[in-house]
Structure formats: C-alpha cells, structure tokens
Amino acid sequence: MNFCSHCGSHDLKLRVPEGDTYPRISCGNCQTIHYQNPKVVTGCLPVWEDKVLLCRRAIEPGRGRWNVPSGYLENGESVAEGARREVREEAAAEVTIDYLITLYDIERINQVYLQFVGQLVDGVFGIGPESLECKLFTQAEIPWEEIAFTSSAFTIRNYFRDRERGTTTLYQGSYPDRGLINP
Ligand SMILES: [Zn+2]
C-alpha cells in the first residue's frame, strides 16, 4: 500500500492503534486504519457414485495440476454459496452441499480454507474457463503426485477415509502440517 485509499495521502505508518494489539497501516492525514486480514478460500469436493470430481487448473498457481474446485469467498456470500459458485465456475456443474469436511489454516500466506463434500447433481459437469479439464476419479485413480495444493490433498484423503468408515467428520489441518486434530 503506497497511499491512503480513503484520502490519497502518502503519509502511511505502521503502528499499533490505541487499544489494539497488532501493528496496522494507519494514515497520518485522515487517521483511517487500514486493516488487513486473512482471506477465506471456499470449495467443494463433488461426489458422484464412487467417484470425486477434480479440475485441472488452467491458471497459476498450480497450472496443469488437479484441484478440488475452490476459490476466494466473495463479499456478501455465505461460505456454502461460495463453494457452489466455485463448482459452477470451475466445473460447470451443480452440487448440493452435504457437510463441511475441511478447516485448513495456512497462516504464512494468510489463508483459511473451508471445503465441503457435495453431491454432483445428475452427474453432469463440463469444463469451466479456469480449468483445462474436469474428470471423475475413483479412489484408486486419484493422481496424488499431481494435486495442486496440500489443502486439496487433505480433503480428498479424508473424504475417502470417511467413506470407508461410514462417517462424516470435520477435519482440521494446516500447512505446515501440525498433525490432525481429528485423526
Ligand atoms: Zn488517509
């Protein structure tokens, strides 16, 4: 940030505001405090019969690698609505949300991931503009070496674990891995 987005002043300082505990970017001219907070990434693993739907990314980061349809939550949107939108955008598909499976922290890049398991409506999907390819995979077919992000591998692995056990669990994870809270 080079100038204040409120008044245009370049008089920005990093300081701890009175009554606060963290340093914030504060404008010396209009006194506006520019809070910066982590971003929420929302997504959904679409399930159809014994398979899950993954998308091969057409954009960086992770271009060419497989991912659980996910993206930044928009303002004014619930986490579940955002997850359904991401499936629409990346896989041209509709899902009904079943349950939240993943809460995944990546503090060093200021992101928190929330991913659901959902049912692919009618088994129908296409290829969204952010994807090179979308495909249904059985557990044995998952391309583990080509999964784009650790959060997606975490969700896929735990989904199949749950399915074998007949459970629906909320798994809490992180990168770097600090160990499963719900093993
Ligand atoms: Zn200002």
GROMACS .gro file of C-alpha atoms and ligand atoms in nm:
model
  184
    1MET     CA    1   0.000   0.000   0.000
    2ASN     CA    2   0.161   0.328  -0.120
    3PHE     CA    3  -0.113   0.576  -0.040
    4CYS     CA    4  -0.427   0.600   0.171
    5SER     CA    5  -0.728   0.464  -0.023
    6HIS     CA    6  -0.952   0.696   0.180
    7CYS     CA    7  -0.783   1.039   0.136
    8GLY     CA    8  -0.494   0.978  -0.105
    9SER     CA    9  -0.224   1.082   0.142
   10HIS     CA   10   0.115   0.910   0.126
   11ASP     CA   11   0.160   0.961   0.500
   12LEU     CA   12   0.117   0.595   0.600
   13LYS     CA   13   0.273   0.446   0.908
   14LEU     CA   14   0.275   0.104   1.066
   15ARG     CA   15   0.172   0.149   1.428
   16VAL     CA   16  -0.031  -0.017   1.699
   17PRO     CA   17  -0.354   0.184   1.735
   18GLU     CA   18  -0.466   0.270   2.087
   19GLY     CA   19  -0.649  -0.024   2.243
   20ASP     CA   20  -0.525  -0.262   1.971
   21THR     CA   21  -0.261  -0.536   1.994
   22TYR     CA   22  -0.132  -0.558   1.635
   23PRO     CA   23   0.056  -0.304   1.420
   24ARG     CA   24  -0.175  -0.161   1.150
   25ILE     CA   25  -0.117   0.060   0.847
   26SER     CA   26  -0.255   0.395   0.963
   27CYS     CA   27  -0.298   0.723   0.771
   28GLY     CA   28  -0.130   1.022   0.935
   29ASN     CA   29  -0.360   1.262   0.746
   30CYS     CA   30  -0.716   1.123   0.792
   31GLN     CA   31  -0.634   0.871   1.069
   32THR     CA   32  -0.800   0.584   0.879
   33ILE     CA   33  -0.670   0.245   0.992
   34HIS     CA   34  -0.629   0.003   0.701
   35TYR     CA   35  -0.698  -0.341   0.847
   36GLN     CA   36  -0.559  -0.640   0.662
   37ASN     CA   37  -0.698  -0.982   0.747
   38PRO     CA   38  -0.672  -1.337   0.613
   39LYS     CA   39  -0.869  -1.448   0.311
   40VAL     CA   40  -1.121  -1.731   0.312
   41VAL     CA   41  -1.092  -1.988   0.036
   42THR     CA   42  -1.410  -2.192  -0.005
   43GLY     CA   43  -1.457  -2.508  -0.205
   44CYS     CA   44  -1.646  -2.831  -0.252
   45LEU     CA   45  -1.545  -3.185  -0.345
   46PRO     CA   46  -1.824  -3.303  -0.577
   47VAL     CA   47  -1.909  -3.671  -0.537
   48TRP     CA   48  -2.080  -3.889  -0.797
   49GLU     CA   49  -2.133  -4.259  -0.715
   50ASP     CA   50  -1.788  -4.394  -0.612
   51LYS     CA   51  -1.601  -4.106  -0.774
   52VAL     CA   52  -1.497  -3.748  -0.698
   53LEU     CA   53  -1.474  -3.462  -0.947
   54LEU     CA   54  -1.144  -3.278  -0.979
   55CYS     CA   55  -1.044  -2.991  -1.208
   56ARG     CA   56  -0.709  -2.944  -1.378
   57ARG     CA   57  -0.616  -2.580  -1.332
   58ALA     CA   58  -0.580  -2.352  -1.634
   59ILE     CA   59  -0.432  -2.070  -1.424
   60GLU     CA   60  -0.143  -2.016  -1.186
   61PRO     CA   61  -0.068  -2.107  -0.917
   62GLY     CA   62  -0.066  -2.478  -0.984
   63ARG     CA   63  -0.145  -2.460  -1.356
   64GLY     CA   64  -0.186  -2.810  -1.504
   65ARG     CA   65  -0.239  -2.970  -1.164
   66TRP     CA   66  -0.560  -3.120  -1.023
   67ASN     CA   67  -0.764  -2.940  -0.762
   68VAL     CA   68  -1.082  -2.952  -0.558
   69PRO     CA   69  -1.294  -2.668  -0.703
   70SER     CA   70  -1.211  -2.375  -0.471
   71GLY     CA   71  -1.158  -2.002  -0.467
   72TYR     CA   72  -1.183  -1.684  -0.267
   73LEU     CA   73  -1.509  -1.614  -0.091
   74GLU     CA   74  -1.681  -1.302  -0.225
   75ASN     CA   75  -1.826  -1.021  -0.014
   76GLY     CA   76  -2.193  -1.077   0.067
   77GLU     CA   77  -2.172  -1.451   0.009
   78SER     CA   78  -2.204  -1.742   0.252
   79VAL     CA   79  -1.923  -1.998   0.258
   80ALA     CA   80  -2.158  -2.266   0.119
   81GLU     CA   81  -2.286  -2.036  -0.157
   82GLY     CA   82  -1.926  -1.958  -0.249
   83ALA     CA   83  -1.842  -2.328  -0.268
   84ARG     CA   84  -2.135  -2.395  -0.503
   85ARG     CA   85  -2.033  -2.097  -0.717
   86GLU     CA   86  -1.675  -2.225  -0.744
   87VAL     CA   87  -1.801  -2.564  -0.866
   88ARG     CA   88  -2.014  -2.383  -1.124
   89GLU     CA   89  -1.720  -2.167  -1.238
   90GLU     CA   90  -1.456  -2.440  -1.250
   91ALA     CA   91  -1.657  -2.747  -1.349
   92ALA     CA   92  -1.980  -2.605  -1.497
   93ALA     CA   93  -2.165  -2.828  -1.251
   94GLU     CA   94  -2.425  -2.804  -0.975
   95VAL     CA   95  -2.374  -2.957  -0.632
   96THR     CA   96  -2.588  -2.999  -0.324
   97ILE     CA   97  -2.376  -2.945  -0.014
   98ASP     CA   98  -2.354  -3.244   0.223
   99TYR     CA   99  -2.117  -3.142   0.502
  100LEU     CA  100  -1.808  -2.939   0.589
  101ILE     CA  101  -1.504  -3.166   0.581
  102THR     CA  102  -1.204  -2.931   0.598
  103LEU     CA  103  -1.087  -2.636   0.802
  104TYR     CA  104  -0.729  -2.577   0.690
  105ASP     CA  105  -0.500  -2.295   0.805
  106ILE     CA  106  -0.210  -2.159   0.602
  107GLU     CA  107  -0.105  -1.871   0.823
  108ARG     CA  108   0.211  -1.784   0.633
  109ILE     CA  109   0.010  -1.681   0.326
  110ASN     CA  110  -0.285  -1.554   0.532
  111GLN     CA  111  -0.542  -1.802   0.404
  112VAL     CA  112  -0.800  -2.024   0.566
  113TYR     CA  113  -0.963  -2.299   0.360
  114LEU     CA  114  -1.315  -2.429   0.415
  115GLN     CA  115  -1.412  -2.720   0.194
  116PHE     CA  116  -1.735  -2.918   0.176
  117VAL     CA  117  -1.835  -3.254   0.039
  118GLY     CA  118  -2.128  -3.226  -0.201
  119GLN     CA  119  -2.329  -3.439  -0.440
  120LEU     CA  120  -2.289  -3.374  -0.810
  121VAL     CA  121  -2.642  -3.317  -0.938
  122ASP     CA  122  -2.730  -3.575  -1.209
  123GLY     CA  123  -2.358  -3.649  -1.257
  124VAL     CA  124  -2.342  -3.363  -1.507
  125PHE     CA  125  -2.032  -3.144  -1.548
  126GLY     CA  126  -1.840  -2.952  -1.812
  127ILE     CA  127  -1.517  -2.753  -1.815
  128GLY     CA  128  -1.514  -2.403  -1.668
  129PRO     CA  129  -1.293  -2.122  -1.805
  130GLU     CA  130  -1.042  -2.165  -1.519
  131SER     CA  131  -0.998  -2.536  -1.595
  132LEU     CA  132  -0.813  -2.730  -1.864
  133GLU     CA  133  -1.006  -3.047  -1.790
  134CYS     CA  134  -1.254  -3.185  -1.535
  135LYS     CA  135  -1.275  -3.553  -1.455
  136LEU     CA  136  -1.429  -3.806  -1.217
  137PHE     CA  137  -1.179  -4.020  -1.026
  138THR     CA  138  -1.222  -4.334  -0.817
  139GLN     CA  139  -1.005  -4.355  -0.506
  140ALA     CA  140  -0.752  -4.574  -0.693
  141GLU     CA  141  -0.731  -4.324  -0.981
  142ILE     CA  142  -0.650  -4.011  -0.777
  143PRO     CA  143  -0.333  -3.855  -0.926
  144TRP     CA  144  -0.171  -3.788  -0.588
  145GLU     CA  145   0.155  -3.662  -0.741
  146GLU     CA  146  -0.035  -3.404  -0.947
  147ILE     CA  147  -0.264  -3.250  -0.686
  148ALA     CA  148  -0.228  -2.871  -0.689
  149PHE     CA  149  -0.246  -2.783  -0.320
  150THR     CA  150  -0.191  -2.953   0.015
  151SER     CA  151  -0.541  -2.841   0.121
  152SER     CA  152  -0.696  -3.037  -0.167
  153ALA     CA  153  -0.491  -3.350  -0.097
  154PHE     CA  154  -0.602  -3.319   0.268
  155THR     CA  155  -0.970  -3.301   0.171
  156ILE     CA  156  -0.956  -3.587  -0.082
  157ARG     CA  157  -0.762  -3.817   0.153
  158ASN     CA  158  -1.000  -3.751   0.441
  159TYR     CA  159  -1.309  -3.791   0.223
  160PHE     CA  160  -1.205  -4.145   0.125
  161ARG     CA  161  -1.106  -4.221   0.485
  162ASP     CA  162  -1.453  -4.114   0.600
  163ARG     CA  163  -1.626  -4.308   0.327
  164GLU     CA  164  -1.451  -4.630   0.430
  165ARG     CA  165  -1.558  -4.570   0.789
  166GLY     CA  166  -1.909  -4.455   0.704
  167THR     CA  167  -1.854  -4.127   0.891
  168THR     CA  168  -1.872  -3.756   0.809
  169THR     CA  169  -1.601  -3.572   1.000
  170LEU     CA  170  -1.480  -3.213   1.011
  171TYR     CA  171  -1.101  -3.240   0.979
  172GLN     CA  172  -0.884  -2.954   1.095
  173GLY     CA  173  -0.545  -2.925   0.931
  174SER     CA  174  -0.268  -2.684   0.845
  175TYR     CA  175   0.034  -2.624   0.629
  176PRO     CA  176   0.297  -2.679   0.755
  177ASP     CA  177   0.132  -2.988   0.899
  178ARG     CA  178   0.087  -2.972   1.275
  179GLY     CA  179  -0.091  -3.307   1.284
  180LEU     CA  180  -0.454  -3.399   1.260
  181ILE     CA  181  -0.685  -3.274   1.530
  182ASN     CA  182  -0.948  -3.531   1.422
  183PRO     CA  183  -0.735  -3.832   1.319
  184ZN      ZN  184  -0.596   0.897   0.477
   0.00000   0.00000   0.00000
